Tab-separated table of C-alpha atoms in Angstrom:
chain	number	residue	atom	x	y	z
K	1	MET	CA	-80.884	7.976	1.813
K	2	LEU	CA	-80.219	5.086	3.232
K	3	GLN	CA	-82.595	2.608	3.355
K	4	PHE	CA	-83.621	-0.855	5.763
K	5	GLU	CA	-85.523	-3.683	6.808
K	6	ILE	CA	-87.236	-4.768	9.640
K	7	ARG	CA	-87.983	-8.326	9.936
K	8	PRO	CA	-89.138	-9.371	13.374
K	9	GLN	CA	-89.197	-13.013	12.891
K	10	GLU	CA	-85.564	-12.961	11.447
K	11	ILE	CA	-84.357	-10.274	14.988
K	12	TYR	CA	-86.674	-12.779	17.126
K	13	LEU	CA	-84.990	-15.958	16.114
K	14	LEU	CA	-81.350	-13.836	16.028
K	15	GLU	CA	-82.016	-13.274	19.613
K	16	ARG	CA	-83.171	-16.402	20.833
K	17	TYR	CA	-80.011	-18.395	19.205
K	18	SER	CA	-77.925	-15.590	20.829
K	19	SER	CA	-79.337	-15.788	24.526
K	20	ALA	CA	-78.197	-17.555	27.262
K	21	GLU	CA	-81.343	-19.612	27.752
K	22	TYR	CA	-80.909	-21.394	24.973
K	23	PHE	CA	-76.816	-22.030	25.649
K	24	ASN	CA	-78.139	-23.935	28.132
K	25	GLU	CA	-80.413	-25.750	26.449
K	26	LEU	CA	-77.617	-26.980	24.745
K	27	VAL	CA	-75.568	-27.882	27.641
K	28	ASP	CA	-78.230	-29.878	29.017
K	29	THR	CA	-79.290	-31.804	26.001
K	30	PHE	CA	-75.318	-32.758	24.734
K	31	LYS	CA	-74.813	-34.394	28.495
K	32	ASN	CA	-78.015	-35.886	28.401
K	33	MET	CA	-76.357	-37.549	25.311
K	34	LEU	CA	-73.043	-38.024	26.788
K	35	ASP	CA	-74.648	-39.573	29.999
K	36	ALA	CA	-76.295	-42.297	27.502
K	37	ALA	CA	-73.476	-42.875	26.124
K	38	GLU	CA	-71.889	-43.906	29.454
K	39	ASP	CA	-74.809	-45.889	30.729
K	40	ALA	CA	-74.860	-47.856	27.496
K	41	LEU	CA	-70.134	-48.620	27.462
K	42	GLU	CA	-71.228	-49.065	31.317
K	43	LEU	CA	-73.482	-51.684	30.365
K	44	PHE	CA	-71.600	-53.265	26.761
K	45	MET	CA	-68.548	-53.817	29.539
K	46	GLN	CA	-71.091	-56.101	31.848
K	47	ASP	CA	-71.166	-58.227	29.147
K	48	LEU	CA	-68.784	-59.277	26.587
K	49	PRO	CA	-67.738	-61.219	23.311
K	50	TYR	CA	-66.487	-64.258	24.069
K	51	ASP	CA	-63.280	-63.093	21.198
K	52	TYR	CA	-63.462	-59.674	22.018
K	53	ARG	CA	-59.753	-58.885	22.818
K	54	ASN	CA	-59.301	-60.605	19.151
K	55	ARG	CA	-61.557	-58.184	17.561
K	56	HIS	CA	-60.363	-55.217	15.634
K	57	ILE	CA	-59.753	-51.961	17.667
K	58	SER	CA	-62.553	-50.380	15.704
K	59	GLN	CA	-65.061	-52.888	17.518
K	60	GLN	CA	-63.332	-52.232	21.314
K	61	PRO	CA	-65.644	-49.627	22.671
K	62	ASP	CA	-63.775	-49.089	25.743
K	63	VAL	CA	-60.729	-48.251	23.801
K	64	VAL	CA	-62.612	-46.434	21.133
K	65	TRP	CA	-65.328	-44.294	22.930
K	66	GLY	CA	-63.664	-45.051	26.359
K	67	GLU	CA	-60.343	-43.494	25.648
K	68	HIS	CA	-61.020	-41.375	22.680
K	69	VAL	CA	-64.598	-40.369	21.867
K	70	LEU	CA	-65.655	-39.766	25.718
K	71	PRO	CA	-63.288	-37.739	26.885
K	72	ASN	CA	-63.565	-35.673	24.502
K	73	PHE	CA	-67.092	-35.324	25.103
K	74	ARG	CA	-66.861	-34.655	28.510
K	75	SER	CA	-64.376	-31.618	27.770
K	76	THR	CA	-66.446	-30.445	25.666
K	77	LEU	CA	-69.121	-29.746	27.768
K	78	GLU	CA	-66.734	-28.682	30.328
K	79	ALA	CA	-66.391	-25.857	27.965
K	80	LEU	CA	-69.605	-25.564	27.785
K	81	ASN	CA	-70.289	-24.963	31.205
K	82	TYR	CA	-67.843	-22.177	30.988
K	83	GLY	CA	-69.130	-20.574	28.455
K	84	TYR	CA	-72.765	-20.718	29.950
K	85	LYS	CA	-71.361	-19.077	32.515
K	86	ARG	CA	-69.190	-15.763	30.511
K	87	LEU	CA	-72.843	-15.609	28.796
K	88	LEU	CA	-74.484	-15.127	32.263
K	89	GLU	CA	-71.634	-12.552	33.261
K	90	GLY	CA	-72.917	-10.632	30.195
K	91	ASP	CA	-70.318	-11.907	27.207
K	92	LEU	CA	-71.603	-13.190	23.850
K	93	SER	CA	-68.482	-14.652	22.078
K	94	ALA	CA	-68.961	-17.880	24.332
K	95	LEU	CA	-71.271	-18.856	22.164
K	96	GLN	CA	-68.089	-19.553	19.704
K	97	TYR	CA	-67.902	-23.032	22.637
K	98	ALA	CA	-71.091	-24.313	20.657
K	99	GLY	CA	-68.553	-24.943	17.148
K	100	ASN	CA	-67.034	-27.610	19.638
K	101	VAL	CA	-70.456	-29.758	19.364
K	102	VAL	CA	-70.338	-29.320	16.122
K	103	THR	CA	-66.666	-30.425	15.519
K	104	ASP	CA	-67.007	-33.482	18.273
K	105	PHE	CA	-70.223	-34.404	16.487
K	106	ARG	CA	-68.888	-34.008	12.558
K	107	GLY	CA	-65.637	-36.381	14.295
K	108	GLN	CA	-67.468	-39.508	15.729
K	109	THR	CA	-70.355	-39.810	12.952
K	110	ALA	CA	-67.806	-39.911	10.074
K	111	ASP	CA	-64.927	-41.996	13.001
K	112	TYR	CA	-66.382	-43.872	15.250
K	113	LEU	CA	-70.154	-44.948	15.285
K	114	ALA	CA	-72.579	-45.837	18.278
K	115	ASP	CA	-73.702	-49.185	16.524
K	116	TRP	CA	-72.875	-50.994	19.266
K	117	MET	CA	-74.484	-50.175	22.243
K	118	ASP	CA	-77.783	-51.730	23.489
K	119	GLU	CA	-81.146	-50.450	22.140
K	120	GLU	CA	-82.569	-48.179	24.696
K	121	ASN	CA	-79.221	-46.582	25.172
K	122	TYR	CA	-78.734	-45.789	21.702
K	123	ARG	CA	-82.289	-44.479	21.005
K	124	LYS	CA	-81.611	-42.117	23.647
K	125	PHE	CA	-77.892	-41.146	22.315
K	126	ASN	CA	-79.244	-40.853	19.075
K	127	ASP	CA	-81.615	-38.032	20.162
K	128	TRP	CA	-80.147	-36.244	22.039
K	129	GLN	CA	-77.878	-36.153	19.697
K	130	ASN	CA	-79.729	-34.734	16.974
K	131	GLU	CA	-81.352	-31.696	19.363
K	132	ALA	CA	-77.928	-30.636	19.922
K	133	SER	CA	-77.346	-30.741	16.538
K	134	ILE	CA	-79.305	-29.048	16.223
K	135	LEU	CA	-79.219	-26.513	18.819
K	136	SER	CA	-75.590	-25.985	18.422
K	137	SER	CA	-75.327	-25.445	14.635
K	138	ASN	CA	-77.992	-22.158	15.114
K	139	ILE	CA	-75.718	-21.078	18.004
K	140	LYS	CA	-73.289	-21.295	15.411
K	141	ALA	CA	-74.708	-19.760	13.060
K	142	THR	CA	-75.296	-16.855	14.872
K	143	VAL	CA	-72.427	-16.198	16.453
K	144	PHE	CA	-70.461	-16.025	13.644
K	145	GLY	CA	-72.847	-14.383	11.274
K	146	ASN	CA	-73.676	-16.943	8.980
K	147	TRP	CA	-77.279	-16.781	8.167
K	148	PRO	CA	-78.556	-16.288	4.613
K	149	MET	CA	-81.399	-14.284	3.324
K	150	THR	CA	-84.976	-16.423	4.353
K	151	PHE	CA	-83.348	-18.998	6.109
K	152	LEU	CA	-84.977	-17.463	9.196
K	153	THR	CA	-88.093	-15.957	7.406
K	154	GLU	CA	-89.983	-17.956	4.519
K	155	LYS	CA	-87.619	-20.465	4.184
K	156	TYR	CA	-87.350	-21.215	8.286
K	157	ASP	CA	-86.738	-25.171	7.789
K	158	ALA	CA	-88.044	-26.982	11.160
K	159	GLU	CA	-86.961	-30.016	10.112
K	160	TYR	CA	-83.076	-28.366	10.040
K	161	LEU	CA	-83.428	-25.652	12.466
K	162	GLY	CA	-85.740	-27.104	14.904
K	163	GLU	CA	-89.722	-26.442	16.021
K	164	LEU	CA	-90.348	-22.450	15.587
K	165	ASN	CA	-92.509	-22.122	18.431
K	166	LEU	CA	-93.137	-18.281	17.924
K	167	PRO	CA	-95.234	-16.532	20.695
K	168	SER	CA	-98.541	-14.739	19.539
K	169	SER	CA	-97.213	-11.529	19.473
K	170	LEU	CA	-93.964	-10.799	18.760
K	171	PRO	CA	-91.850	-8.125	20.350
K	172	ILE	CA	-91.482	-4.343	19.261
K	173	TYR	CA	-88.347	-3.817	17.424
K	174	LYS	CA	-86.886	-0.368	16.079
K	175	LEU	CA	-83.968	0.858	15.086
K	176	ASN	CA	-81.076	2.741	17.130
K	177	GLN	CA	-79.579	5.854	13.849
K	178	ASN	CA	-77.235	6.494	16.624
K	179	ILE	CA	-75.200	2.968	15.521
K	180	ILE	CA	-74.246	2.583	12.431
K	181	VAL	CA	-71.113	0.848	11.749
K	182	GLN	CA	-69.303	-0.037	7.697
K	183	THR	CA	-67.904	-3.619	6.763
K	184	GLY	CA	-64.247	-3.881	8.002
K	185	GLU	CA	-65.587	-1.086	11.496
K	186	THR	CA	-64.924	-1.717	14.913
K	187	VAL	CA	-68.410	-2.889	16.175
K	188	PRO	CA	-68.935	-0.613	18.709
K	189	GLN	CA	-71.029	-2.902	20.965
K	190	ASP	CA	-72.912	-5.788	21.060
K	191	GLY	CA	-76.207	-6.710	19.064
K	192	ILE	CA	-78.423	-7.496	16.146
K	193	PHE	CA	-77.568	-5.575	13.068
K	194	ILE	CA	-79.307	-5.119	10.364
K	195	PRO	CA	-77.656	-4.788	6.399
K	196	GLU	CA	-78.920	-1.709	4.362
K	197	THR	CA	-78.396	-4.375	2.084
K	198	GLN	CA	-81.949	-5.148	1.400
K	199	GLU	CA	-80.810	-9.388	-0.201
K	200	ALA	CA	-79.529	-10.495	2.865
K	201	SER	CA	-80.219	-11.498	6.475
K	202	SER	CA	-79.878	-9.580	10.130
K	203	GLN	CA	-76.627	-10.944	11.800
K	204	LEU	CA	-75.330	-10.882	15.788
K	205	LEU	CA	-72.418	-8.743	15.442
K	206	LEU	CA	-69.581	-9.103	18.984
K	207	LYS	CA	-68.677	-5.490	20.046
K	208	GLY	CA	-65.075	-5.135	19.619
K	209	HIS	CA	-64.944	-7.349	16.385
K	210	ASP	CA	-64.674	-6.010	12.880
K	211	ALA	CA	-68.034	-5.732	10.821
K	212	ILE	CA	-69.185	-8.881	8.596
K	213	GLU	CA	-69.791	-8.753	4.745
K	214	ALA	CA	-73.694	-8.746	4.296
K	215	LEU	CA	-74.411	-12.352	3.058
K	216	VAL	CA	-76.268	-11.566	-0.496
K	217	GLY	CA	-78.872	-13.677	-2.694
K	218	LEU	CA	-79.295	-16.677	-2.376
K	219	ASP	CA	-77.010	-19.195	-4.947
K	220	GLU	CA	-79.436	-21.245	-7.094
K	221	TYR	CA	-77.624	-24.572	-7.065
K	222	CYS	CA	-77.550	-24.785	-3.338
K	223	PRO	CA	-79.336	-23.840	0.065
K	224	GLN	CA	-76.272	-21.374	0.730
K	225	TYR	CA	-75.924	-17.160	-0.644
K	226	ASP	CA	-74.709	-16.308	-3.530
K	227	HIS	CA	-72.067	-13.364	-2.918
K	228	LYS	CA	-71.139	-11.233	0.240
K	229	GLU	CA	-70.484	-7.834	0.221
K	230	ASP	CA	-69.889	-4.258	1.939
K	231	THR	CA	-73.133	-2.138	4.184
K	232	LYS	CA	-73.746	0.035	6.609
K	233	TRP	CA	-74.880	-2.099	9.260
K	234	VAL	CA	-77.967	-0.270	11.565
K	235	LEU	CA	-78.516	-1.434	15.571
K	236	VAL	CA	-81.795	-3.159	16.186
K	237	GLU	CA	-83.396	-2.491	19.629
K	238	ARG	CA	-85.635	-4.179	20.850
K	239	ILE	CA	-88.384	-1.444	23.077
K	240	ALA	CA	-91.298	-3.998	24.144
K	241	ASN	CA	-91.429	-7.700	24.690
K	242	GLU	CA	-95.062	-8.143	23.473
K	243	GLY	CA	-97.323	-5.732	20.792
K	244	GLY	CA	-95.414	-6.083	17.351
K	245	SER	CA	-96.526	-6.973	14.422
K	246	SER	CA	-94.273	-10.255	12.021
K	247	GLU	CA	-94.423	-8.050	9.041
K	248	THR	CA	-91.612	-6.761	7.461
K	249	ILE	CA	-91.019	-3.058	8.012
K	250	GLN	CA	-89.855	-1.157	5.566
K	251	PHE	CA	-87.575	1.890	6.822
K	252	GLU	CA	-86.152	5.346	5.191
K	253	ASN	CA	-83.797	7.261	7.689
K	254	LEU	CA	-85.952	10.103	7.161
K	255	LYS	CA	-84.520	13.366	9.483
K	256	GLY	CA	-85.666	16.880	9.585
K	257	PHE	CA	-83.540	19.931	11.259
K	258	ALA	CA	-85.664	22.312	13.914
K	259	GLY	CA	-87.122	24.993	11.970
K	260	GLN	CA	-87.541	22.246	8.771
K	261	THR	CA	-91.596	20.857	7.840
K	262	CYS	CA	-92.496	17.257	9.398
K	263	GLN	CA	-92.361	14.774	5.590
K	264	ARG	CA	-94.185	12.551	7.222
K	265	THR	CA	-96.747	12.269	10.054
K	266	GLY	CA	-95.311	9.290	13.239
K	267	SER	CA	-93.557	9.655	15.446
K	268	TRP	CA	-90.274	10.863	15.530
K	269	TRP	CA	-86.841	11.300	18.631
K	270	SER	CA	-83.947	13.850	18.577
K	271	PRO	CA	-80.582	13.360	20.909
K	272	ALA	CA	-81.505	15.889	22.027
K	273	ASN	CA	-84.580	15.468	23.723
K	274	GLN	CA	-82.799	12.451	25.556
K	275	LEU	CA	-84.130	9.826	22.900
K	276	GLN	CA	-87.433	10.245	23.810
K	277	SER	CA	-90.468	9.936	21.058
K	278	ARG	CA	-92.775	13.108	19.507
K	279	TYR	CA	-95.848	12.373	17.302
K	280	PHE	CA	-96.058	15.357	14.424
K	281	GLU	CA	-97.964	15.593	11.864
K	282	GLN	CA	-96.767	16.279	7.792
K	283	GLY	CA	-96.123	19.978	7.812
K	284	GLU	CA	-95.978	21.132	11.635
K	285	VAL	CA	-92.084	22.646	11.696
K	286	PHE	CA	-90.098	20.826	14.151
K	287	PRO	CA	-89.415	22.468	17.442
K	288	GLU	CA	-85.836	23.547	18.427
K	289	VAL	CA	-85.217	21.219	21.610
K	290	GLU	CA	-83.365	24.414	24.254
K	291	ASN	CA	-80.882	24.228	26.894
K	292	ASN	CA	-79.195	20.436	24.932
K	293	SER	CA	-75.448	19.250	24.554
K	294	TRP	CA	-76.476	17.996	21.905
K	295	GLY	CA	-76.055	21.261	19.725
K	296	GLU	CA	-78.223	21.765	17.005
K	297	THR	CA	-82.042	20.085	16.970
K	298	ILE	CA	-82.283	17.455	14.577
K	299	TRP	CA	-85.755	14.823	14.444
K	300	TYR	CA	-84.989	11.305	12.947
K	301	LEU	CA	-88.061	8.791	11.922
K	302	GLU	CA	-88.844	6.496	14.212
K	303	VAL	CA	-90.558	3.108	12.394
K	304	THR	CA	-91.397	-0.290	14.877
K	305	ASN	CA	-93.193	-2.945	14.618
K	306	LYS	CA	-95.912	-2.130	16.090
K	307	LYS	CA	-99.635	-3.798	15.081
């Protein structure tokens, strides 16, 4: 019997990090950072030290930043704007453009210090860069399915991931048991998927890509997963924007055929019933849905995080 856990906060954050709105925050933040750097260079060039051209090339910002760092940043901004346009068209693979920001910052902070900037522009540049670093890292971890378990729940670190800012009432989620994919199989549609392996986080899976392995457990020596393993993934869907509990929900893949008795009181749904739910008491007999195109009627237990 398949068993899954619905962790509403985890799912909500994956939705946030894979949204066009969140990506647009990255675009705006990165642009503000670039503007601060360009303003700083313009101001610096207005009052050059007398021995400026005698200094090592690494200490000449118009060469290092003007000819290398800033053009690279501008190219990344163009890519982000293109990625945002694709996201608005529904192409979630465009989230991968956030990885360009991560790469840019890794190279710039290692090789090209910003300590030549005036105090005001340096403060702006540093603040915007820190924010863009958080946004881009969250998006990259989401699109590549790299979230270890508990990082988006009880071990959420606001300093590393940004303020949590949950709504007063979380959305209501349920599993779509019609869409289950095994590691290595082609993902049939974009979405947040929950692994059967309970010691692993939910992840964003992209249509047309191979379903990934689950990142299982936590390494006791570093903040990372312990190992990978094959698993089954089931699609989770939002069915209401509010009214949901933040409590983790244990899910069992209970089903019953027409003519059998209901094993558990609750709402049950059937593909033969146009996916509409019906409430059954334990011991009731599941009915046959007449004139349906699904053949034999099968009822599935519906479990959500509804309060």
